[in-house]
PDB file of C-alpha atoms in Angstrom:
ATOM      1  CA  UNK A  31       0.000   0.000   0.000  1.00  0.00           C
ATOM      2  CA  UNK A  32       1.208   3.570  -0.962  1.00  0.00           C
ATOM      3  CA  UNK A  33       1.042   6.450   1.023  1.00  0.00           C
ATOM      4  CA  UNK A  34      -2.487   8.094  -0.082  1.00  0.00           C
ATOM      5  CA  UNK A  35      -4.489  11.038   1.158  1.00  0.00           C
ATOM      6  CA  UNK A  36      -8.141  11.436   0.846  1.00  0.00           C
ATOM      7  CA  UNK A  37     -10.266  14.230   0.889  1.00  0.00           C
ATOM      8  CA  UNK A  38     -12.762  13.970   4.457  1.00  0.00           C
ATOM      9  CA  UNK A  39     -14.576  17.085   4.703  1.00  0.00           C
ATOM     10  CA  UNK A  40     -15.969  19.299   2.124  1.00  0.00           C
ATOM     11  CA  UNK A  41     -17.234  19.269  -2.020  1.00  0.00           C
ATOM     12  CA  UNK A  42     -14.604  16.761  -3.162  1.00  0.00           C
ATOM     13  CA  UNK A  43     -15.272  14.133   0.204  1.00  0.00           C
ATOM     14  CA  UNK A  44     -13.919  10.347  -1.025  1.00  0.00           C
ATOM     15  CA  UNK A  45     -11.581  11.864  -3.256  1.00  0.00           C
ATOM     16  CA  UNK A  46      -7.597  10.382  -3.182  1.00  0.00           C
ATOM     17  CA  UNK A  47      -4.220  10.210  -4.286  1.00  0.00           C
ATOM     18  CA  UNK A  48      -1.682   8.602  -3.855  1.00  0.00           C
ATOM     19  CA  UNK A  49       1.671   9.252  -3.409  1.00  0.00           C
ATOM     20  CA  UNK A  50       3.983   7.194  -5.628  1.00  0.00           C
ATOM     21  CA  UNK A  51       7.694   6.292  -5.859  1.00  0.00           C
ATOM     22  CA  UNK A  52       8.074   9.064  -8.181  1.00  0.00           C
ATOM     23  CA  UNK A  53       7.642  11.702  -6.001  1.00  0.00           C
ATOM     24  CA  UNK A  54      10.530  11.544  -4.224  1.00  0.00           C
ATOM     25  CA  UNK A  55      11.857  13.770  -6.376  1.00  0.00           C
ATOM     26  CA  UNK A  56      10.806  17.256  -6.463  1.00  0.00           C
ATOM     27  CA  UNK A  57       9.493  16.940 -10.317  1.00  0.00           C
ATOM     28  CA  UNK A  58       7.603  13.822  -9.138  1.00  0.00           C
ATOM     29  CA  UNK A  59       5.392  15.716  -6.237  1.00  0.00           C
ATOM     30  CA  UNK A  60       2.048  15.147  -5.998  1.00  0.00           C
ATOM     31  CA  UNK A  61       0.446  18.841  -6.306  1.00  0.00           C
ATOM     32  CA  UNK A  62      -2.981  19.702  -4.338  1.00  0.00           C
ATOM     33  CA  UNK A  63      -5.355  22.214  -5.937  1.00  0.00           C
ATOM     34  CA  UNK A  64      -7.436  23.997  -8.388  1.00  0.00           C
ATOM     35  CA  UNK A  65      -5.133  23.680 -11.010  1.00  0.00           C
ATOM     36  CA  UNK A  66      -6.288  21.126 -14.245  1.00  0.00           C
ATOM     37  CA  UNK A  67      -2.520  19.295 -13.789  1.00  0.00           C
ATOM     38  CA  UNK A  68      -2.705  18.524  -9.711  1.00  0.00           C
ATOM     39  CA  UNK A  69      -3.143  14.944  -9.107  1.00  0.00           C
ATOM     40  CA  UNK A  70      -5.877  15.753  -6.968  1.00  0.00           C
ATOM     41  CA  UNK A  71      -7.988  18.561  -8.397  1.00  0.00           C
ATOM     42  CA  UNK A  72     -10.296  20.158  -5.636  1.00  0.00           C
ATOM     43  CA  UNK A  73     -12.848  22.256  -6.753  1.00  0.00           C
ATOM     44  CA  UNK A  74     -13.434  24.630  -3.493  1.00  0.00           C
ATOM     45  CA  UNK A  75     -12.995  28.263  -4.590  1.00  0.00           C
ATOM     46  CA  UNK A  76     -10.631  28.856  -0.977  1.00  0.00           C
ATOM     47  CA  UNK A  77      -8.176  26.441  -2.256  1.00  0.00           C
ATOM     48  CA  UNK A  78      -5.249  28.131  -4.450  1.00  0.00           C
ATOM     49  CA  UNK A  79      -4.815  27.063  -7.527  1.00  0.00           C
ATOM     50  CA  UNK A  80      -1.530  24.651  -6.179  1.00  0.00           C
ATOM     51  CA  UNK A  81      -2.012  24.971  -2.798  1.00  0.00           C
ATOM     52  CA  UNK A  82       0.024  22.400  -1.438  1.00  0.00           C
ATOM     53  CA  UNK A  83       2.393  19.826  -2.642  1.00  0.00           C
ATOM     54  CA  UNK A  84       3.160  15.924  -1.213  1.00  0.00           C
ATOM     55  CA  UNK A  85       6.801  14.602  -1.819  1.00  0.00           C
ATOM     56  CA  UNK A  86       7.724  11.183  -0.654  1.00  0.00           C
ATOM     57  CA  UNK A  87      10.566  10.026   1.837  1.00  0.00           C
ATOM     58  CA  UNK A  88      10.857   6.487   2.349  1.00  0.00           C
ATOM     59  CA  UNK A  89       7.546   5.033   3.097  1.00  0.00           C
ATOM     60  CA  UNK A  90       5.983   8.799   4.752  1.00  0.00           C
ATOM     61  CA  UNK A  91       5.308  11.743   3.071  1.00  0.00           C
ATOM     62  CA  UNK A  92       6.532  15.400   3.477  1.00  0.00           C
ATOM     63  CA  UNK A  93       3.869  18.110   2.757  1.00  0.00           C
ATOM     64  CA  UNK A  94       4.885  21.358   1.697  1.00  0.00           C
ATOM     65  CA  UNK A  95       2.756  24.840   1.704  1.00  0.00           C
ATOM     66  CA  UNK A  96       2.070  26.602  -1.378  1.00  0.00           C
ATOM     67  CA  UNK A  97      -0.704  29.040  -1.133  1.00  0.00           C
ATOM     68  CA  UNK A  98      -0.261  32.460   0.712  1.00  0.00           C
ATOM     69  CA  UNK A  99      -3.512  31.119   2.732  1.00  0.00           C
ATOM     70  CA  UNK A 100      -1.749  28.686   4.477  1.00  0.00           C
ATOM     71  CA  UNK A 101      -2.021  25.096   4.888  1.00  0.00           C
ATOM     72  CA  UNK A 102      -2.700  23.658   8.558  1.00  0.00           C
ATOM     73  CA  UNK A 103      -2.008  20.133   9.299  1.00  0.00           C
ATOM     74  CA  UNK A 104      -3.557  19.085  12.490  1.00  0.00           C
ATOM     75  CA  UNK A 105      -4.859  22.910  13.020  1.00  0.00           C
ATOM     76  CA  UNK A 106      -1.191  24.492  13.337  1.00  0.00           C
ATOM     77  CA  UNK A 107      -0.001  25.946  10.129  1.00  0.00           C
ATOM     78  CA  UNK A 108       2.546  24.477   8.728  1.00  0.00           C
ATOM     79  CA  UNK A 109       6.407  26.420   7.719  1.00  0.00           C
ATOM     80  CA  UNK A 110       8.725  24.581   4.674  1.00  0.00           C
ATOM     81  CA  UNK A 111       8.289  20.917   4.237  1.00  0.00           C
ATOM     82  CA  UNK A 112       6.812  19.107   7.311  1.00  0.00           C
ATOM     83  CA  UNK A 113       6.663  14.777   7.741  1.00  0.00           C
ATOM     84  CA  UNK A 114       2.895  13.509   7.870  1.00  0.00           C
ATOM     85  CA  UNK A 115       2.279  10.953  10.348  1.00  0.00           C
ATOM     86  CA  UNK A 116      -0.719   8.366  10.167  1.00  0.00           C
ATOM     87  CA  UNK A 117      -4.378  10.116  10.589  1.00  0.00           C
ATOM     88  CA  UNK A 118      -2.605  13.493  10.398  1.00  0.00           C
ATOM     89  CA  UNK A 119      -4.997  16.238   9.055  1.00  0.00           C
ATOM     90  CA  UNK A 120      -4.316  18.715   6.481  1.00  0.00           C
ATOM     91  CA  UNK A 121      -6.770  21.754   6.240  1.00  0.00           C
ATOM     92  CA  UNK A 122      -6.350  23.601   2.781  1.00  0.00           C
ATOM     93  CA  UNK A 123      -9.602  25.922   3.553  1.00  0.00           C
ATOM     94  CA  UNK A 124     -12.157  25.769   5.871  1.00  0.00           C
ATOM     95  CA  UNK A 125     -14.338  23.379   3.956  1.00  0.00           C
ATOM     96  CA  UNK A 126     -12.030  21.120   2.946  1.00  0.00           C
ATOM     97  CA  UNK A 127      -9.746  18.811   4.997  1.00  0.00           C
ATOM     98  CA  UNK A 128      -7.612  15.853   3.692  1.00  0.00           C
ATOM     99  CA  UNK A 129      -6.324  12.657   5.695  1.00  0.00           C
ATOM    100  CA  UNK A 130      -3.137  11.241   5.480  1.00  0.00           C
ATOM    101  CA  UNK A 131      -2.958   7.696   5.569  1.00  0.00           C
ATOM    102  CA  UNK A 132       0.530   5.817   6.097  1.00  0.00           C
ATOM    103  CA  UNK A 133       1.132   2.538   4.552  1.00  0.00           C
ATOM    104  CA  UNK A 134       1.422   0.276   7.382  1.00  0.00           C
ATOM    105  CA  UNK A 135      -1.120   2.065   9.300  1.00  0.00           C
ATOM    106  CA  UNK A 136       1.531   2.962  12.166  1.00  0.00           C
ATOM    107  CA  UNK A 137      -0.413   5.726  14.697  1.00  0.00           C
ATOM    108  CA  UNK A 138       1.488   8.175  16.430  1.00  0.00           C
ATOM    109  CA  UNK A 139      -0.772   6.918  19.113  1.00  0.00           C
ATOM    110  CA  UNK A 140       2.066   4.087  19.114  1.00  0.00           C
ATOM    111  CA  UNK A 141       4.735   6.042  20.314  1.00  0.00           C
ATOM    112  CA  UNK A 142       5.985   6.651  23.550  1.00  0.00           C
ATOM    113  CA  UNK A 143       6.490  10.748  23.095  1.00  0.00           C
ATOM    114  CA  UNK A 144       2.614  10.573  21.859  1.00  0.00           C
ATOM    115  CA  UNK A 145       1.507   8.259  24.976  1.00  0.00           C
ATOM    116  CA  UNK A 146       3.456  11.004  27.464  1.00  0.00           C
ATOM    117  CA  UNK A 147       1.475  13.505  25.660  1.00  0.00           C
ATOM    118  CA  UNK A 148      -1.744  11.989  26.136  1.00  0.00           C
ATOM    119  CA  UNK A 149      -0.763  11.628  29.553  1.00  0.00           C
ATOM    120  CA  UNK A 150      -0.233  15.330  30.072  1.00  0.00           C
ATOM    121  CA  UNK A 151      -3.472  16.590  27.980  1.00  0.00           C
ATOM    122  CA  UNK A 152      -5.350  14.185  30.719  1.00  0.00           C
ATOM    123  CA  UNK A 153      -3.481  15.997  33.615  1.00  0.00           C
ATOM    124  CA  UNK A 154      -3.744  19.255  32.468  1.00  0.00           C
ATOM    125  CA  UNK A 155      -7.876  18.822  31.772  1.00  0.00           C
ATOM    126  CA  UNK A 156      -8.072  17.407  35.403  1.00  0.00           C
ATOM    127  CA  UNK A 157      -6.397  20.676  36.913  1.00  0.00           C
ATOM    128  CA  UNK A 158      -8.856  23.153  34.771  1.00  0.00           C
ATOM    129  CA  UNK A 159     -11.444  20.850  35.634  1.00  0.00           C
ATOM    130  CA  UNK A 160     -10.559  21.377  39.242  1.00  0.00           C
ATOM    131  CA  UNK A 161     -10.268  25.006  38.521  1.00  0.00           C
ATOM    132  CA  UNK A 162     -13.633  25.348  37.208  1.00  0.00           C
ATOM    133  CA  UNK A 163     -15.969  23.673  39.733  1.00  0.00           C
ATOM    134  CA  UNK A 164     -15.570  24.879  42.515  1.00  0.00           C
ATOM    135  CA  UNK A 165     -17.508  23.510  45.458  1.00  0.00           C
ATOM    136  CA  UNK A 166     -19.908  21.900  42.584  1.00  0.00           C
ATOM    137  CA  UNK A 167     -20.742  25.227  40.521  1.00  0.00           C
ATOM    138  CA  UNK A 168     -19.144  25.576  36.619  1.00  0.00           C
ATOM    139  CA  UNK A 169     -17.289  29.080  35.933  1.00  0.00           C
ATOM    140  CA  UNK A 170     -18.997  30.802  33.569  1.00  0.00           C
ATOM    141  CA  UNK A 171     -17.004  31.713  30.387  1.00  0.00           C
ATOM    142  CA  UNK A 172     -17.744  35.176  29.480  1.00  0.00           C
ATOM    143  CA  UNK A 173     -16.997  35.282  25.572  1.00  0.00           C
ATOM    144  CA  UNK A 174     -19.113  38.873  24.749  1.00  0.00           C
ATOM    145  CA  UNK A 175     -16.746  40.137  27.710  1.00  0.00           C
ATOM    146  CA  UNK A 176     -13.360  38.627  26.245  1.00  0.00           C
ATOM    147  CA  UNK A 177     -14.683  39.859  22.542  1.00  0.00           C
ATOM    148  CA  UNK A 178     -14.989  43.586  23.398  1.00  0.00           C
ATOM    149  CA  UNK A 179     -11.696  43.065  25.103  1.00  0.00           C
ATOM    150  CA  UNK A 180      -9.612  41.367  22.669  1.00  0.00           C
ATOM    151  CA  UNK A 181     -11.319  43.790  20.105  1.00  0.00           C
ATOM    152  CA  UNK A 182     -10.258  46.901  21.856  1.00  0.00           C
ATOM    153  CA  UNK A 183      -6.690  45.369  22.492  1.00  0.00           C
ATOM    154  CA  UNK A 184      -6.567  44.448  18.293  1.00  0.00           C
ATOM    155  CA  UNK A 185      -7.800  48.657  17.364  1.00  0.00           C
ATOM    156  CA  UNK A 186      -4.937  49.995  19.951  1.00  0.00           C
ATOM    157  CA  UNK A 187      -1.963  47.135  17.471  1.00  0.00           C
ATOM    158  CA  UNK A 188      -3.221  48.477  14.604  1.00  0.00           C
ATOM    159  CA  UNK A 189      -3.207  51.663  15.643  1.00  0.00           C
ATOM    160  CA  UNK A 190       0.538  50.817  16.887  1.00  0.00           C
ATOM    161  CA  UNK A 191       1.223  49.386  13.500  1.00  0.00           C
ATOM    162  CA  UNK A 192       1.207  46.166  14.846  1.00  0.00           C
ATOM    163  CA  UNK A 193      -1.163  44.331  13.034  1.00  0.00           C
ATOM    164  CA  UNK A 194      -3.035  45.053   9.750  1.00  0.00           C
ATOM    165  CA  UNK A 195      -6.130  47.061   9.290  1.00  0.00           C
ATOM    166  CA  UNK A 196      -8.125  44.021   8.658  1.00  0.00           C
ATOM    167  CA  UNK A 197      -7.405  42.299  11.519  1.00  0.00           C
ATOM    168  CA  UNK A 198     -10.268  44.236  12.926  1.00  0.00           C
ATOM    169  CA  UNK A 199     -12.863  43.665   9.882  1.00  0.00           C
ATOM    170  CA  UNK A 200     -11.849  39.377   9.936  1.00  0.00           C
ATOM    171  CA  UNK A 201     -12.990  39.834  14.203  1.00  0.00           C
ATOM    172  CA  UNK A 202     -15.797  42.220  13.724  1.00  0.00           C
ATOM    173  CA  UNK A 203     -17.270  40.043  11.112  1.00  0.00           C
ATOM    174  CA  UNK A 204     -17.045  36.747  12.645  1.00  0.00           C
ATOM    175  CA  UNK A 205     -18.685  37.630  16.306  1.00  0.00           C
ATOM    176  CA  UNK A 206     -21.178  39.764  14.161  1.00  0.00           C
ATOM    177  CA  UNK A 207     -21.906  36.236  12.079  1.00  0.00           C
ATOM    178  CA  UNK A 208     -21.523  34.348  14.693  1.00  0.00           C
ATOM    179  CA  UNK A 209     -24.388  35.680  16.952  1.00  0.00           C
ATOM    180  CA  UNK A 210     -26.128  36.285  14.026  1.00  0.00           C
ATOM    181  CA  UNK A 211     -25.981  32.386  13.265  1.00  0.00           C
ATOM    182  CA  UNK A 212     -24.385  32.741   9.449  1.00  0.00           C
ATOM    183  CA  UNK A 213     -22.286  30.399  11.065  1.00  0.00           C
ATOM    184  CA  UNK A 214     -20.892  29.597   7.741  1.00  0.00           C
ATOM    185  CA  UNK A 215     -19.996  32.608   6.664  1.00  0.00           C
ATOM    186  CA  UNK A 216     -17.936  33.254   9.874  1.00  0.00           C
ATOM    187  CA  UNK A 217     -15.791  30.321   9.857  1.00  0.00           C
ATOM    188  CA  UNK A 218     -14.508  32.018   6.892  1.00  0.00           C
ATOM    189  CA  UNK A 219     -13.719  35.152   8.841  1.00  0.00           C
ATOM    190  CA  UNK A 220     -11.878  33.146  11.549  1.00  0.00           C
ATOM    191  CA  UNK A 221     -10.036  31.365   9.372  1.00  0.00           C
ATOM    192  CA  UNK A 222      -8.912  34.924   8.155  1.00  0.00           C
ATOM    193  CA  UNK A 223      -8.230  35.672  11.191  1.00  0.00           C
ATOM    194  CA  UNK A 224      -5.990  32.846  11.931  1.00  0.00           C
ATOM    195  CA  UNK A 225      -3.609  32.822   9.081  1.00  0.00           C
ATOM    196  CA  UNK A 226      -2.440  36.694  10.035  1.00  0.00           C
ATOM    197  CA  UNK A 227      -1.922  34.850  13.837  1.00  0.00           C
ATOM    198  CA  UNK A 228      -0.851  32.265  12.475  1.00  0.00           C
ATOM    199  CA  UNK A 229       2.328  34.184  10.783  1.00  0.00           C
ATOM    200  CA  UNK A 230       5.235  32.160  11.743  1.00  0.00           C
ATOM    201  CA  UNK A 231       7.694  35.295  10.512  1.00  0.00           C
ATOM    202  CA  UNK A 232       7.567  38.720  10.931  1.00  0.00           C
ATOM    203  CA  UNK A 233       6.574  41.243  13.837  1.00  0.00           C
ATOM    204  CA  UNK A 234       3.183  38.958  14.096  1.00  0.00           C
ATOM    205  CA  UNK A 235       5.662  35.503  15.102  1.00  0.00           C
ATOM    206  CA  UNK A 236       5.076  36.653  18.764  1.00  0.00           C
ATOM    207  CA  UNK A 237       1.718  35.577  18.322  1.00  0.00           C
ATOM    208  CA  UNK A 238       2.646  32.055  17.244  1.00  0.00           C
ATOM    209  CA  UNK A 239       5.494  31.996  19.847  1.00  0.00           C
ATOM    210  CA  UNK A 240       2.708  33.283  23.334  1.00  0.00           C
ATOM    211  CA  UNK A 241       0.558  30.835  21.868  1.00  0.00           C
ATOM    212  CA  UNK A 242       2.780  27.602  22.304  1.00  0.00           C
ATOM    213  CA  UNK A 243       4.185  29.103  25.338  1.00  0.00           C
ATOM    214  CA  UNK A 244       0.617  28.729  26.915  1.00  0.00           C
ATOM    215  CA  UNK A 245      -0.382  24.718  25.495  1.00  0.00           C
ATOM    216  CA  UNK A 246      -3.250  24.786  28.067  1.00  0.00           C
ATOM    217  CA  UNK A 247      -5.259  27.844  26.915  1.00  0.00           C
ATOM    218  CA  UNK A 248      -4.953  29.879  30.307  1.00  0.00           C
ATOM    219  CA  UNK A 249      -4.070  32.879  28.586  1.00  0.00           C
ATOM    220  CA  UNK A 250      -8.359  32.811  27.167  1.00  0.00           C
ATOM    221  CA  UNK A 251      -9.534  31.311  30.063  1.00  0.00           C
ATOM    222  CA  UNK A 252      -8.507  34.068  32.240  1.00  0.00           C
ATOM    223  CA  UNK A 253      -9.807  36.750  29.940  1.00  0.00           C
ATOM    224  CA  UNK A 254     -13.047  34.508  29.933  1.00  0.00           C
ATOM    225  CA  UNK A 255     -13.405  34.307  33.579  1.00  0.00           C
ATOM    226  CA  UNK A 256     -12.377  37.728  34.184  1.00  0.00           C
ATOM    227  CA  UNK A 257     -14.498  40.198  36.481  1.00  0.00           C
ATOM    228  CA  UNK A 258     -16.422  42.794  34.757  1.00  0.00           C
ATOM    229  CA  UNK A 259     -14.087  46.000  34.592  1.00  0.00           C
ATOM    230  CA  UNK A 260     -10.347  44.079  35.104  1.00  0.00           C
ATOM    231  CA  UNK A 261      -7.774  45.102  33.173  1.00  0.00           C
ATOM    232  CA  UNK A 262      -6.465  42.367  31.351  1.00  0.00           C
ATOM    233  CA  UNK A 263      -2.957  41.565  31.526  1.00  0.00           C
ATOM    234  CA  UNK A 264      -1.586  42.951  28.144  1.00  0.00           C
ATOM    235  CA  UNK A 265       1.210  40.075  28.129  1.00  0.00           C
ATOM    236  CA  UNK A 266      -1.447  37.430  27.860  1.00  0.00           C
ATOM    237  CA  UNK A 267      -3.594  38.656  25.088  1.00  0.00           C
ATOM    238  CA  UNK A 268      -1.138  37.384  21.947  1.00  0.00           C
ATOM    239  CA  UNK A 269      -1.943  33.850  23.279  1.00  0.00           C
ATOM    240  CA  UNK A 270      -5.731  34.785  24.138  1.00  0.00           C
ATOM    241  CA  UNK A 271      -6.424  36.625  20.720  1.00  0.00           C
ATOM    242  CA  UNK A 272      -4.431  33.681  18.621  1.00  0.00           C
ATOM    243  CA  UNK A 273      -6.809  30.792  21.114  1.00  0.00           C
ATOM    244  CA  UNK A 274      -9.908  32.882  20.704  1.00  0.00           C
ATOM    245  CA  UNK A 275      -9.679  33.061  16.798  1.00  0.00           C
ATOM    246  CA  UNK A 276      -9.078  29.281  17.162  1.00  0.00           C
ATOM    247  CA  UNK A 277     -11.585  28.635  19.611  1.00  0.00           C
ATOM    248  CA  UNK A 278     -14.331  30.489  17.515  1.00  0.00           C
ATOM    249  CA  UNK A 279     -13.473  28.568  14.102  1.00  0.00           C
ATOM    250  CA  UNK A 280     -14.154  25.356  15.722  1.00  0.00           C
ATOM    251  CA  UNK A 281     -17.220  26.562  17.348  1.00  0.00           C
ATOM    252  CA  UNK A 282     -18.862  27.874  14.124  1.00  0.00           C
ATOM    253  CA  UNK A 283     -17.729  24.307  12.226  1.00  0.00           C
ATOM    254  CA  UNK A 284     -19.516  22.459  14.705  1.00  0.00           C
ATOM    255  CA  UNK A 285     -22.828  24.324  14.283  1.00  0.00           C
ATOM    256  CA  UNK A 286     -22.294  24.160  10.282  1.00  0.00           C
ATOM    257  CA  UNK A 287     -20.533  20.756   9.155  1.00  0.00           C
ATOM    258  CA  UNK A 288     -20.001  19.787   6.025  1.00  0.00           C
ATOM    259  CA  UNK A 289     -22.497  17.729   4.199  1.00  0.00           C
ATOM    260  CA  UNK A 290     -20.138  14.603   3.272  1.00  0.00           C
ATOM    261  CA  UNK A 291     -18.049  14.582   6.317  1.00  0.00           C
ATOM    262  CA  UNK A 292     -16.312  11.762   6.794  1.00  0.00           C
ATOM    263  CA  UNK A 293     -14.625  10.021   9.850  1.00  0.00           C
TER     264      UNK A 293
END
């Protein structure tokens, strides 16, 4: 069996390629997107024309970003080539996400670094749960509250030079969506949203960098359980806008899957 990805969510679901001897070469690759010569031709308007390409190394694959929208593969965007691992998922747009499938079917469940990791995630949610029932009684997560604050925090980088205009238009629009239930509409704002946080160079890297700094979300969580009137801590709200953005595109894909999803 060859390495092969398939297409799992969105207007090409069931499509697949694989990903042959030949493309261990960088004339053999195995190109991803609109174009008429990729080997597998997707037909969502979000995806670039060549998007991504697949190269082969040994029995895995290497996937490589192409489009100046970015390519995420198990929702971090990816930088240069990167080495796909069994079940990993590959997001072109936010309708359509591809699954990588290894040829011996070898999880990265299977390894020890991915058990410890399991191990910690487990930990870490038994701590917040801790955290957040107290004496029987849920915190309540106050996302209108953290919205107007991230919001106001996003006008005052802009105005700084910071971050681009837009950044405000890609926030404004997806709450605005959002609670107005286009919940379709504002995925595609979020996902806006997230490629300018998800800048791995640049003046916005700090975003990327607070982010993985904070693996357990804190950074949001405080701004979401924050009294009425706080000031939020300033050094925290890289990591809370760049989890917020995140936090909101996954929301708004739950209430609107894909027709064709597959597992």
């Amino acid at each position: 069996m060859m390495p092969r990805v398939t297409v799992v969510k969105g207007p090409d679901a069931g499509q697949s390629v694989n990903v042959p001897e030949s493309a261990r070469t960088a004339a053999g690759a195995v190109l991803l997107g609109r174009a008429s010569r990729a080997a597998l031709r997707l037909s969502d308007p979000n995806v670039s024309v060549e998007h991504a390409q697949l190269t082969r190394d040994e029995d895995t694959c290497l996937i490589e970003n192409l489009s100046a929208h970015g390519t995420l593969v198990n929702d971090v965007r990816i930088n240069g080539r990167v080495r796909l691992r069994h079940h990993d998922r590959i997001t072109l747009a936010p309708d359509t996400q591809l699954r990588y499938d290894a040829p011996d079917g070898t999880s990265w469940l299977s390894s020890p670094l991915a058990l410890c990791s399991i191990l910690g995630v487990v930990l870490v949610a038994l701590i917040v749960f801790g955290v957040t029932h107290v004496g029987g009684k849920s915190a309540k997560l106050n996302w209108d509250l953290a919205e107007r604050t991230l919001a106001n925090w996003v006008d005052e980088e802009i105005g700084a030079g910071r971050l681009p205009p837009e950044t405000h238009r890609f926030m404004a629009d997806g709450w605005r969506l959002e609670q107005g239930e286009d919940y379709k509409a504002a995925q595609a704002q979020w996902w806006s949203l997230r490629m300018i946080l998800d800048d791995p160079k640049g003046q916005k890297r700090r975003f990327v960098e607070a982010d993985e700094a904070d693996p357990d979300g804190l950074s949001l969580y405080r701004l979401l359980t924050a009294a009425p009137g706080a000031p939020p801590d300033p050094d925290a709200m890289p990591a809370a806008l760049r989890q917020f953005a995140r936090k909101r595109f996954d929301a708004a894909a739950r209430k609107a899957p894909v027709t064709g999803w597959a597992k």
